XYZ file of C-alpha atoms in Angstrom:
729
model
C -86.573 12.944 83.384
C -88.692 15.634 81.793
C -92.324 16.214 82.669
C -92.932 18.009 79.358
C -96.383 17.480 77.847
C -96.609 14.449 75.576
C -99.207 15.751 73.119
C -99.172 19.468 72.708
C -99.922 22.457 70.531
C -102.932 21.840 68.296
C -104.199 25.400 68.165
C -102.375 26.492 65.038
C -101.252 29.675 66.790
C -97.584 28.964 66.128
C -95.609 27.604 63.203
C -92.702 25.149 63.305
C -90.761 24.277 60.138
C -87.688 22.060 59.811
C -85.131 21.249 57.155
C -83.656 17.776 57.024
C -80.534 17.828 59.145
C -77.640 17.494 56.756
C -75.261 14.565 56.968
C -71.678 15.702 57.518
C -70.155 13.328 54.978
C -69.817 16.200 52.501
C -69.570 19.964 52.300
C -72.777 21.907 51.642
C -73.817 22.230 48.018
C -76.645 23.842 46.096
C -79.099 21.048 46.890
C -78.657 21.678 50.619
C -79.041 25.407 50.040
C -82.290 24.907 48.105
C -84.053 23.085 50.956
C -82.857 25.624 53.494
C -83.829 28.619 51.337
C -87.350 27.197 50.958
C -87.726 26.917 54.732
C -86.261 30.375 55.255
C -88.716 31.943 52.792
C -91.687 30.238 54.465
C -90.463 31.220 57.940
C -89.939 34.855 56.939
C -93.435 35.070 55.516
C -95.031 33.510 58.615
C -93.197 35.946 60.877
C -94.310 38.901 58.752
C -97.901 37.718 59.218
C -97.462 37.867 62.979
C -97.318 34.088 63.475
C -94.881 32.922 66.211
C -92.418 30.885 64.148
C -89.595 28.450 64.862
C -87.240 27.476 62.029
C -84.865 24.582 62.730
C -81.914 23.284 60.749
C -78.734 21.463 61.703
C -76.382 18.570 61.021
C -76.540 14.800 61.432
C -73.157 13.664 62.764
C -73.264 10.043 63.923
C -72.977 6.674 62.221
C -70.546 4.193 60.769
C -70.019 6.232 57.619
C -68.797 9.251 59.607
C -66.569 7.052 61.768
C -64.901 5.595 58.674
C -64.617 8.962 56.963
C -62.917 10.470 60.003
C -60.422 7.600 60.083
C -59.559 8.148 56.425
C -59.130 11.873 57.071
C -56.844 11.215 60.053
C -59.240 12.891 62.481
C -61.470 11.894 65.336
C -65.158 11.612 64.419
C -65.891 14.648 66.586
C -63.207 16.755 64.857
C -64.425 15.657 61.444
C -68.079 16.380 62.246
C -67.305 19.743 63.840
C -65.369 20.890 60.789
C -68.086 20.032 58.257
C -70.944 21.194 60.496
C -69.151 24.517 60.839
C -69.117 24.885 57.055
C -72.901 24.447 56.908
C -73.557 26.978 59.636
C -71.070 29.474 58.216
C -72.685 29.288 54.776
C -76.210 29.707 56.159
C -75.044 32.783 58.076
C -73.354 34.198 55.006
C -76.595 33.734 53.063
C -78.537 35.567 55.773
C -80.791 32.608 56.601
C -82.958 33.284 59.648
C -82.962 29.911 61.392
C -83.984 30.058 65.051
C -81.911 27.044 66.042
C -79.082 24.995 64.565
C -78.869 21.588 66.175
C -75.986 19.160 66.061
C -76.706 15.550 66.922
C -73.468 15.464 68.932
C -74.850 18.016 71.400
C -75.699 16.941 74.931
C -79.295 18.253 74.652
C -79.853 15.978 71.671
C -78.321 12.953 73.371
C -80.653 13.568 76.319
C -83.713 13.654 74.071
C -82.713 10.541 72.122
C -82.097 8.475 75.242
C -85.380 9.704 76.749
C -87.408 8.622 73.727
C -85.596 5.271 73.483
C -86.329 4.627 77.146
C -90.003 5.532 76.717
C -90.353 3.145 73.760
C -88.660 0.359 75.700
C -90.792 0.934 78.813
C -93.945 0.829 76.683
C -92.935 -2.553 75.282
C -92.155 -1.449 71.734
C -88.421 -2.209 71.860
C -86.989 -5.679 72.482
C -83.585 -7.334 72.138
C -82.800 -9.856 69.415
C -80.155 -10.640 66.813
C -79.900 -9.566 63.203
C -78.166 -11.045 60.188
C -78.643 -9.258 56.932
C -77.496 -6.581 54.543
C -76.590 -3.046 55.573
C -75.832 -0.087 53.302
C -73.146 2.007 54.963
C -73.615 4.853 52.476
C -77.330 5.250 53.288
C -76.946 4.037 56.907
C -79.891 1.718 56.224
C -80.813 -1.950 56.538
C -81.939 -3.309 53.161
C -83.758 -6.460 52.131
C -81.396 -7.827 49.462
C -79.261 -10.998 49.141
C -75.643 -11.007 50.393
C -73.293 -9.191 48.013
C -76.167 -7.438 46.261
C -76.194 -3.684 45.725
C -78.346 -1.293 47.739
C -81.644 -0.726 45.883
C -81.466 3.004 46.627
C -77.871 4.056 45.943
C -76.492 1.064 44.017
C -73.491 0.528 46.296
C -72.588 -2.969 47.458
C -74.117 -3.793 50.847
C -72.299 -5.379 53.761
C -73.471 -8.477 55.574
C -73.723 -7.856 59.299
C -74.588 -10.240 62.091
C -74.956 -8.740 65.523
C -77.098 -8.458 68.607
C -79.582 -5.624 68.210
C -82.536 -3.946 69.788
C -85.646 -4.015 67.588
C -88.633 -1.704 67.308
C -92.062 -3.307 66.762
C -92.731 -1.483 63.514
C -95.051 -4.274 62.375
C -97.530 -3.261 65.092
C -98.132 0.118 63.422
C -99.023 -0.891 59.880
C -102.778 -0.444 60.339
C -102.407 2.699 62.461
C -100.183 4.358 59.872
C -102.562 3.553 57.015
C -105.464 4.945 59.034
C -103.528 8.155 59.690
C -102.691 8.558 56.002
C -106.375 8.074 55.168
C -107.618 10.550 57.777
C -104.919 13.131 56.983
C -104.266 13.124 53.223
C -102.197 16.287 53.647
C -99.716 14.453 55.889
C -97.510 13.320 52.979
C -96.945 15.664 50.051
C -96.765 15.676 47.077
C -99.186 12.979 45.892
C -96.450 10.960 44.181
C -94.580 10.543 47.470
C -97.817 9.734 49.298
C -98.514 6.924 46.832
C -94.959 5.643 47.249
C -95.338 5.473 51.038
C -98.778 3.863 50.849
C -97.415 1.122 48.597
C -94.499 0.513 50.959
C -96.638 0.214 54.072
C -99.313 -1.901 52.362
C -96.625 -4.369 51.288
C -96.125 -5.216 54.974
C -93.888 -3.795 57.699
C -91.195 -5.760 59.497
C -89.751 -4.967 62.905
C -86.795 -2.613 62.596
C -83.312 -2.965 64.063
C -82.680 0.163 66.129
C -79.197 -0.354 67.553
C -75.713 -1.354 66.389
C -72.759 -2.945 68.157
C -70.184 -3.073 65.344
C -69.074 0.556 65.818
C -69.118 3.117 68.610
C -69.708 6.543 67.027
C -73.238 7.181 68.160
C -75.460 7.678 71.179
C -75.290 4.743 73.626
C -78.418 2.802 74.522
C -79.158 3.787 78.136
C -78.238 0.916 80.438
C -76.611 -1.127 77.668
C -73.765 1.045 76.427
C -72.189 -1.527 74.090
C -75.102 -0.694 71.760
C -75.369 2.617 69.940
C -78.767 3.823 68.803
C -79.444 3.418 65.083
C -78.444 6.619 63.323
C -81.861 7.237 61.765
C -83.649 7.119 65.133
C -80.916 9.372 66.468
C -81.283 11.814 63.577
C -85.067 12.053 63.441
C -85.372 12.801 67.138
C -83.622 16.134 66.506
C -87.033 17.597 65.648
C -88.156 17.227 69.269
C -84.823 17.352 71.112
C -84.158 20.807 69.649
C -87.402 22.047 71.190
C -86.431 20.676 74.590
C -87.868 17.150 74.668
C -86.147 15.265 77.483
C -85.225 18.420 79.390
C -86.428 19.390 82.868
C -85.766 23.097 82.238
C -88.946 25.184 82.322
C -88.056 27.218 79.213
C -87.433 24.014 77.229
C -90.749 22.548 78.299
C -92.516 25.764 77.337
C -90.901 25.809 73.903
C -91.828 22.186 73.282
C -95.421 22.812 74.349
C -95.632 25.895 72.129
C -94.234 24.541 68.867
C -94.754 20.768 68.780
C -96.101 19.191 66.616
C -94.212 20.538 63.620
C -96.248 22.105 60.854
C -93.788 21.151 58.135
C -90.954 18.646 57.946
C -89.286 19.525 54.641
C -87.262 16.547 53.386
C -85.586 15.215 50.266
C -87.697 12.704 48.381
C -85.110 9.949 48.940
C -85.704 10.017 52.721
C -89.497 10.180 52.678
C -89.857 6.636 54.047
C -87.881 7.455 57.207
C -89.983 10.553 57.864
C -93.402 9.264 56.828
C -93.197 5.676 58.146
C -90.585 5.180 60.866
C -90.817 8.619 62.494
C -94.624 8.691 62.940
C -94.547 5.083 64.181
C -92.019 6.016 66.877
C -94.073 9.046 67.856
C -97.257 6.962 68.078
C -95.445 4.446 70.245
C -94.181 7.217 72.522
C -97.582 8.904 72.815
C -96.404 12.080 71.065
C -98.368 14.061 68.501
C -97.462 13.558 64.855
C -96.178 16.351 62.620
C -98.874 17.952 60.500
C -97.103 17.423 57.204
C -94.037 15.812 55.677
C -93.306 17.537 52.376
C -90.717 16.153 49.980
C -88.898 18.387 47.536
C -87.352 16.928 44.407
C -83.704 16.672 43.492
C -81.758 19.628 42.228
C -80.117 18.505 39.006
C -77.104 20.038 37.314
C -77.439 19.862 33.547
C -80.214 17.297 34.139
C -78.087 15.018 36.349
C -78.502 14.673 40.108
C -75.841 16.581 42.013
C -73.533 14.043 43.587
C -69.974 14.047 44.799
C -69.572 10.632 43.152
C -70.494 12.103 39.776
C -68.369 15.192 40.447
C -71.051 17.684 39.385
C -71.522 19.443 42.696
C -72.227 23.187 42.503
C -71.527 25.288 45.580
C -73.793 28.107 46.674
C -70.682 30.169 47.377
C -70.014 30.416 43.655
C -73.296 32.214 42.969
C -72.966 34.335 46.114
C -69.590 35.679 44.975
C -70.775 36.607 41.496
C -74.500 37.432 41.620
C -75.404 37.493 45.327
C -77.725 35.535 47.599
C -80.981 37.046 46.345
C -80.278 36.049 42.755
C -79.832 32.464 43.900
C -82.945 32.528 46.079
C -85.073 33.958 43.282
C -83.794 31.499 40.685
C -84.368 28.407 42.822
C -87.861 29.424 43.918
C -88.931 30.712 40.487
C -87.324 28.122 38.232
C -88.195 24.944 40.139
C -91.727 23.670 40.496
C -91.605 22.775 44.176
C -91.950 19.047 44.848
C -90.507 18.113 41.466
C -86.938 17.710 40.297
C -85.429 20.973 39.111
C -82.564 21.681 36.754
C -79.781 24.162 37.488
C -77.403 25.554 34.903
C -75.334 28.696 35.008
C -76.884 29.713 31.690
C -80.429 29.479 33.057
C -79.409 31.373 36.197
C -77.972 34.271 34.209
C -80.960 34.320 31.869
C -83.375 34.613 34.824
C -81.160 37.209 36.485
C -80.969 39.455 33.444
C -84.523 38.909 32.248
C -86.528 38.968 35.481
C -84.336 40.960 37.850
C -82.131 43.361 35.895
C -84.611 44.075 33.089
C -87.768 43.456 35.121
C -88.097 44.355 38.795
C -84.800 46.239 39.036
C -85.476 48.310 35.933
C -89.005 49.184 37.102
C -87.781 50.403 40.480
C -84.938 52.382 38.912
C -87.217 54.116 36.391
C -89.820 55.140 38.943
C -87.458 56.224 41.728
C -85.345 58.266 39.323
C -88.409 59.982 37.804
C -89.762 60.838 41.277
C -86.419 62.499 42.005
C -86.272 64.198 38.612
C -89.799 65.575 38.434
C -90.833 65.909 42.096
C -87.626 66.418 44.031
C -87.712 62.887 45.457
C -91.098 63.371 47.183
C -94.162 61.253 46.383
C -96.774 63.559 44.795
C -100.534 63.570 45.297
C -102.032 61.098 42.839
C -105.129 63.151 42.128
C -108.167 61.717 40.396
C -108.054 58.073 39.360
C -108.581 57.306 35.698
C -109.412 54.047 33.941
C -105.742 53.098 33.566
C -105.118 53.580 37.281
C -108.255 51.639 38.198
C -106.966 48.769 36.063
C -103.663 48.769 37.976
C -105.547 48.828 41.310
C -107.596 45.815 40.207
C -104.553 43.960 38.936
C -102.737 44.556 42.230
C -105.718 43.222 44.224
C -105.865 40.111 42.045
C -102.130 39.466 42.375
C -102.216 39.856 46.171
C -104.957 37.216 46.503
C -103.387 34.766 44.074
C -99.827 35.212 45.346
C -100.887 34.642 48.949
C -102.805 31.472 48.073
C -99.992 30.090 45.929
C -97.267 30.850 48.458
C -99.330 29.279 51.234
C -99.375 25.986 49.303
C -95.626 26.319 48.607
C -96.244 26.821 44.906
C -93.419 29.339 44.768
C -92.849 29.256 41.026
C -96.466 30.151 40.223
C -96.564 32.753 43.003
C -93.563 34.539 41.531
C -94.950 34.206 38.022
C -98.112 35.862 39.303
C -96.135 38.648 40.962
C -94.135 39.302 37.801
C -97.389 39.732 35.893
C -97.962 42.820 38.068
C -94.476 44.079 37.224
C -95.297 43.636 33.533
C -98.614 45.461 33.995
C -96.930 48.467 35.624
C -94.219 48.503 32.976
C -96.912 48.583 30.321
C -98.777 51.313 32.195
C -95.632 53.447 32.352
C -94.857 52.912 28.687
C -98.351 53.819 27.550
C -98.562 56.823 29.899
C -95.026 58.026 29.088
C -94.719 60.545 31.972
C -91.336 61.640 30.586
C -93.008 63.062 27.436
C -95.256 66.134 27.405
C -98.188 65.763 24.998
C -98.657 68.835 22.818
C -102.307 69.163 23.836
C -101.565 69.465 27.575
C -100.546 72.520 29.519
C -97.553 72.309 31.850
C -99.913 72.089 34.826
C -101.961 69.329 33.242
C -98.826 67.403 32.330
C -97.494 67.733 35.905
C -100.805 66.363 37.189
C -100.577 63.445 34.781
C -96.992 62.755 35.860
C -98.029 62.833 39.531
C -100.906 60.424 38.969
C -98.798 57.925 36.984
C -95.716 57.994 39.218
C -97.701 57.848 42.482
C -99.614 54.851 41.109
C -96.404 53.126 40.002
C -94.716 53.858 43.350
C -97.595 52.355 45.338
C -97.532 49.270 43.144
C -93.786 48.861 43.778
C -94.512 48.996 47.524
C -96.954 46.096 47.172
C -94.605 44.096 44.932
C -91.720 44.600 47.349
C -93.760 43.593 50.408
C -94.788 40.349 48.683
C -91.252 39.724 47.451
C -89.617 40.206 50.856
C -89.547 36.518 51.951
C -87.978 35.533 48.635
C -85.448 38.338 48.178
C -84.962 39.961 51.600
C -81.784 41.930 50.804
C -83.142 43.438 47.599
C -86.522 44.156 49.192
C -84.730 46.000 52.012
C -82.880 48.194 49.500
C -86.078 49.052 47.624
C -87.970 49.731 50.869
C -85.324 52.285 51.808
C -85.440 53.857 48.323
C -89.211 54.212 48.774
C -88.539 56.169 51.963
C -90.212 53.543 54.162
C -87.288 52.758 56.472
C -86.202 49.230 57.321
C -88.301 46.426 55.906
C -87.392 44.022 58.729
C -88.948 46.457 61.202
C -91.996 46.707 58.937
C -92.252 42.913 58.884
C -92.034 42.672 62.663
C -94.659 45.367 63.167
C -97.123 43.756 60.762
C -96.891 46.428 58.045
C -96.214 43.823 55.361
C -99.563 42.179 56.104
C -101.443 45.356 55.255
C -101.348 45.542 51.485
C -104.412 47.738 51.062
C -103.925 50.345 48.378
C -102.667 53.759 49.484
C -100.125 52.943 52.206
C -97.407 55.003 50.502
C -98.682 58.487 51.361
C -98.039 61.645 49.401
C -95.165 63.596 50.892
C -93.020 60.503 51.531
C -89.378 61.386 50.886
C -87.640 58.811 48.692
C -84.159 57.592 49.463
C -81.143 57.894 47.189
C -81.525 55.919 43.926
C -79.130 52.985 43.664
C -78.817 50.158 41.132
C -80.230 46.823 42.289
C -79.184 44.272 39.701
C -76.331 45.341 37.422
C -76.695 43.430 34.186
C -74.657 40.212 34.078
C -72.212 40.368 31.202
C -71.164 37.507 28.967
C -68.180 36.513 31.094
C -70.293 35.837 34.210
C -70.954 32.206 33.279
C -67.273 31.579 32.648
C -66.370 33.230 35.952
C -68.746 30.955 37.873
C -67.467 27.877 36.047
C -63.892 28.865 36.846
C -64.751 29.397 40.506
C -66.273 25.918 40.652
C -63.235 24.313 39.070
C -60.859 26.246 41.307
C -62.865 25.090 44.321
C -62.677 21.459 43.198
C -58.944 21.599 42.535
C -58.090 23.490 45.704
C -57.351 20.485 47.874
C -60.774 19.920 49.381
C -60.866 17.674 52.410
C -61.803 14.067 51.899
C -65.454 13.529 52.694
C -67.812 10.780 53.654
C -66.958 8.082 51.166
C -63.280 8.768 51.230
C -63.856 10.839 48.111
C -62.413 14.218 47.432
C -64.692 17.019 46.381
C -61.957 18.077 44.004
C -63.147 16.701 40.656
C -64.242 19.372 38.163
C -67.931 20.107 37.910
C -67.973 21.364 34.335
C -66.378 18.544 32.374
C -67.911 15.087 32.216
C -64.628 13.219 32.407
C -61.965 14.093 34.928
C -59.245 11.773 33.670
C -56.838 13.281 31.114
C -58.220 12.489 27.648
C -54.717 12.181 26.211
C -54.645 8.723 24.686
C -57.202 6.170 23.605
C -56.684 2.457 23.477
C -59.076 -0.449 23.611
C -58.908 -1.787 27.152
C -58.525 -5.556 27.412
C -61.634 -7.553 27.991
C -62.388 -7.969 31.651
C -59.890 -10.166 33.425
C -57.146 -9.827 30.799
C -53.838 -8.139 31.469
C -53.290 -4.562 30.365
C -50.273 -4.449 28.061
C -48.239 -1.277 27.746
C -48.243 0.519 24.408
C -45.129 2.044 22.940
C -47.101 4.890 21.328
C -50.562 6.303 21.922
C -53.239 5.260 19.478
C -54.874 7.691 17.044
C -57.802 9.570 18.554
C -61.382 8.757 17.604
C -63.986 11.424 17.075
C -67.531 11.551 18.471
C -70.253 11.796 15.871
C -73.022 14.208 16.810
C -75.016 16.487 14.496
C -74.233 19.713 16.306
C -71.139 19.072 18.370
C -67.463 18.435 17.603
C -66.239 16.508 20.634
C -63.146 14.394 20.823
C -62.704 11.223 22.805
C -58.991 11.932 22.962
C -56.199 14.015 21.509
C -53.991 12.218 18.980
C -50.446 12.126 20.258
C -48.897 12.323 16.789
C -50.274 12.790 13.294
C -50.944 9.638 11.292
C -48.554 9.010 8.485
C -49.689 8.654 4.882
C -51.730 5.512 4.470
C -49.952 4.075 1.435
C -48.167 1.191 3.121
C -46.387 3.213 5.797
C -44.912 1.441 8.790
C -46.950 1.937 11.931
C -43.858 2.678 13.958
C -45.017 0.178 16.577
C -43.275 -3.208 16.404
C -45.628 -6.138 16.139
C -48.680 -4.040 15.205
C -50.027 -4.734 11.734
C -51.923 -2.252 9.616
C -55.643 -2.732 9.093
C -57.871 -1.426 6.367
C -60.672 1.092 6.834
C -63.204 -1.686 6.291
C -61.882 -3.510 9.354
C -62.031 -0.364 11.465
C -65.612 0.475 10.457
C -66.750 -2.901 11.766
C -66.063 -1.660 15.300
C -69.025 0.299 16.697
C -67.826 2.779 19.295
C -70.485 4.571 21.344
C -70.673 7.102 24.185
C -72.237 5.561 27.312
C -72.941 6.858 30.796
C -72.183 4.789 33.876
C -75.308 4.247 35.984
C -73.972 1.608 38.400
C -70.390 0.687 39.280
C -69.538 -1.928 41.884
C -66.862 -4.406 42.838
C -67.334 -8.111 42.173
C -66.717 -10.380 45.185
C -63.430 -12.303 44.966
C -62.406 -10.511 41.753
C -59.740 -7.937 42.580
C -59.455 -6.545 39.049
C -63.088 -6.473 37.990
C -65.788 -3.852 38.242
C -69.359 -4.518 37.191
C -70.721 -1.544 35.265
C -74.241 -0.823 34.127
C -74.207 1.773 31.355
C -76.818 3.777 29.497
C -76.418 3.903 25.719
C -79.459 6.099 25.176
C -81.311 3.306 23.433
C -80.617 0.535 25.968
C -79.018 -0.304 29.309
C -76.384 -3.044 29.450
C -73.846 -4.691 31.755
C -70.113 -4.573 31.111
C -67.298 -6.045 33.198
C -64.111 -3.968 33.162
C -60.673 -4.814 34.519
C -60.113 -1.409 36.129
C -60.925 -2.113 39.785
C -57.338 -1.517 40.916
C -57.330 1.981 39.435
C -60.856 3.386 39.866
C -63.133 3.657 42.872
C -66.569 2.528 41.682
C -68.413 5.401 43.386
C -66.466 7.928 41.328
C -67.488 6.342 38.042
C -71.232 6.750 38.523
C -72.520 9.431 36.140
C -69.313 9.517 34.107
C -69.397 9.247 30.326
C -67.144 6.604 28.762
C -66.495 5.121 25.334
C -67.439 1.481 24.765
C -67.192 -1.074 21.981
C -70.900 -1.630 21.505
C -70.895 -4.531 19.046
C -68.458 -6.882 20.784
C -69.757 -10.418 21.186
C -70.857 -11.109 24.788
C -68.674 -13.234 27.025
C -69.141 -14.615 30.519
C -66.737 -13.868 33.361
C -67.167 -14.901 36.985
C -70.611 -16.135 36.050
C -71.671 -12.697 34.759
C -72.304 -11.595 31.171
C -70.145 -8.793 29.785
C -71.774 -7.055 26.829
C -69.105 -4.721 25.523
C -65.716 -3.243 26.304
C -64.613 0.071 27.785
C -61.906 2.139 26.046
C -58.920 3.408 28.001
C -55.391 4.613 27.460
C -52.565 2.456 28.733
C -50.100 4.537 30.733
C -46.637 3.725 32.040
C -44.709 0.523 32.496
C -47.547 -1.083 34.451
C -50.088 -0.192 31.771
C -52.372 1.710 34.131
C -55.715 2.358 32.399
C -57.002 5.928 31.974
C -60.552 5.992 30.717
C -61.244 7.904 27.540
C -63.069 11.131 28.251
C -64.372 14.287 26.633
C -63.450 17.939 26.764
C -66.957 18.933 25.639
C -70.424 17.632 26.388
C -71.300 14.634 24.212
C -74.767 13.065 24.165
C -75.211 9.505 25.388
C -75.355 7.093 22.459
C -73.282 9.250 20.079
C -71.213 7.098 17.731
C -67.461 7.570 17.407
C -65.749 7.111 14.046
């Protein structure tokens, strides 16, 4: 066993930052990229300040969910995990992320660390054996306190009742200690909303936690009792110390652990704050290890104001943006557009607007103007600035202000405000250039005087670009490197390593510096860029993606709300009734919205004249318009979809109508997986009298086409975006 120090680095001389390790039940998407980009930007900045830095990321590869997913994919769990983990690492490398270590929880070094910590907790009397009967959410790999058959309070999926022998951790013994730590270290949990959430959870009382499973085998065995595997969340969280060498006897591992632990920042998604801010510090306290200095939760990355989810089918891949606009455009957008710690919204339209407005027309245009004028008027050599006037003094003062404010804002991870501050300096220099107009010779100046004015203005602008670029480096490293070379300063990574980016005092771009060759930075994105990215997403989804964690394919389109063909519309039978085949499709109904023309379905044939014509469908009588207008059809969005015990045909849906939330039972369970319905927009009969089925109230009816001899239902969908609550008529 390792003799590594138990409580270590408190000096603040090093910096250790971690992403959550990503669960291999799905391919990486933009939400994963966002968290990792944030950590990369922070790590780059710390390194440029001369702080020894360790940046960890990786993948979480154990658990029942992965075991089941591998079985469905026809692979071993190890093969399945290796494939998806490889996609994460390959994408991070393609994006140029500068992680120092990528850990997989299937690695031997991690297994060693997990078993060491488990043994320590057991030897200290904090782990005991017992039995557990209760509800378990396979999707979240979490025990939940709900009745049998009830949905998980976090993800809404139906829980499973398990009864098995387990090891338990005495979490209840740490309630007071945790509350004291939160009180003494208010910075431990950030932002304040997540801190309040954790405080409320702990104050409500902590119960001992099951920390092993016996119903599956894909995990790390409990040392000395191998029929148990260690609970996946204990397994996963220990990566933060096992990656540094905890549990190892090797001298270099012990040194690394002593140097970098405790972590300065655990960056996590807000949905896993409880695991990181309650369970993890309790385990560390029990083991006698120092606690991380902060657990910081970022919000969700939404797509068109909906959480990205493979169940919803609105996943956006980072690869799409990389192919079209490049990694720096994505990095800038995510850090500038999203107020860190809060949910942020991503759309292709907003991305292109930021790209053109801030990068092509802003920073890129400024650099291009100045570099080209230096080449045009001074042969590509920085001139002597000469005497400083009032306008130049104002730029010097503005640069000093921006440096102070940017540094303070970046240090608190307020990236959006930091970049807003930096862009105010870009605007100031643009204004300075426009008012000075070095490309125009005033009639009252001699050629010599005009050349002196040009030198003063362009030297001032060039020095300001140096400062802007040094500050921007952690956010846009590739673009900053290109500008650094155009400024004749060599390689910016070498400048960062040597500490040059720390020294932002005015005048570090000396006269006589030879500029590099001008080159465009951000070619303007044309109108077809959005369509190209949308097409790439849809091609990716339809390209036969491997089945992932829930047995779902990643192949549903991201752009359209409904993935089923919106070819025919028919009122689906009330829940529990048989679906009868229709000889002809029904006439389409149209969504009513003030500014959109969206169709619930395409009519299969034009309606005949209404004056007593035969319907063409035997046994179907004509109705008058008054009868039809009595039916209130509305657009609703599925919030919860779950199977009903002992009802093979029924799904219980909870839908949002914009003005209320209601429950509907639908007889579509044999044709739709409930997870894939969440987030989908459907058409419902909103004014149908309630009826009770299987002891549950059904308040409405879902519309679907009836296809084929068996009458398979196909839910009505939309080709365009339709607001929730819109009426169809």
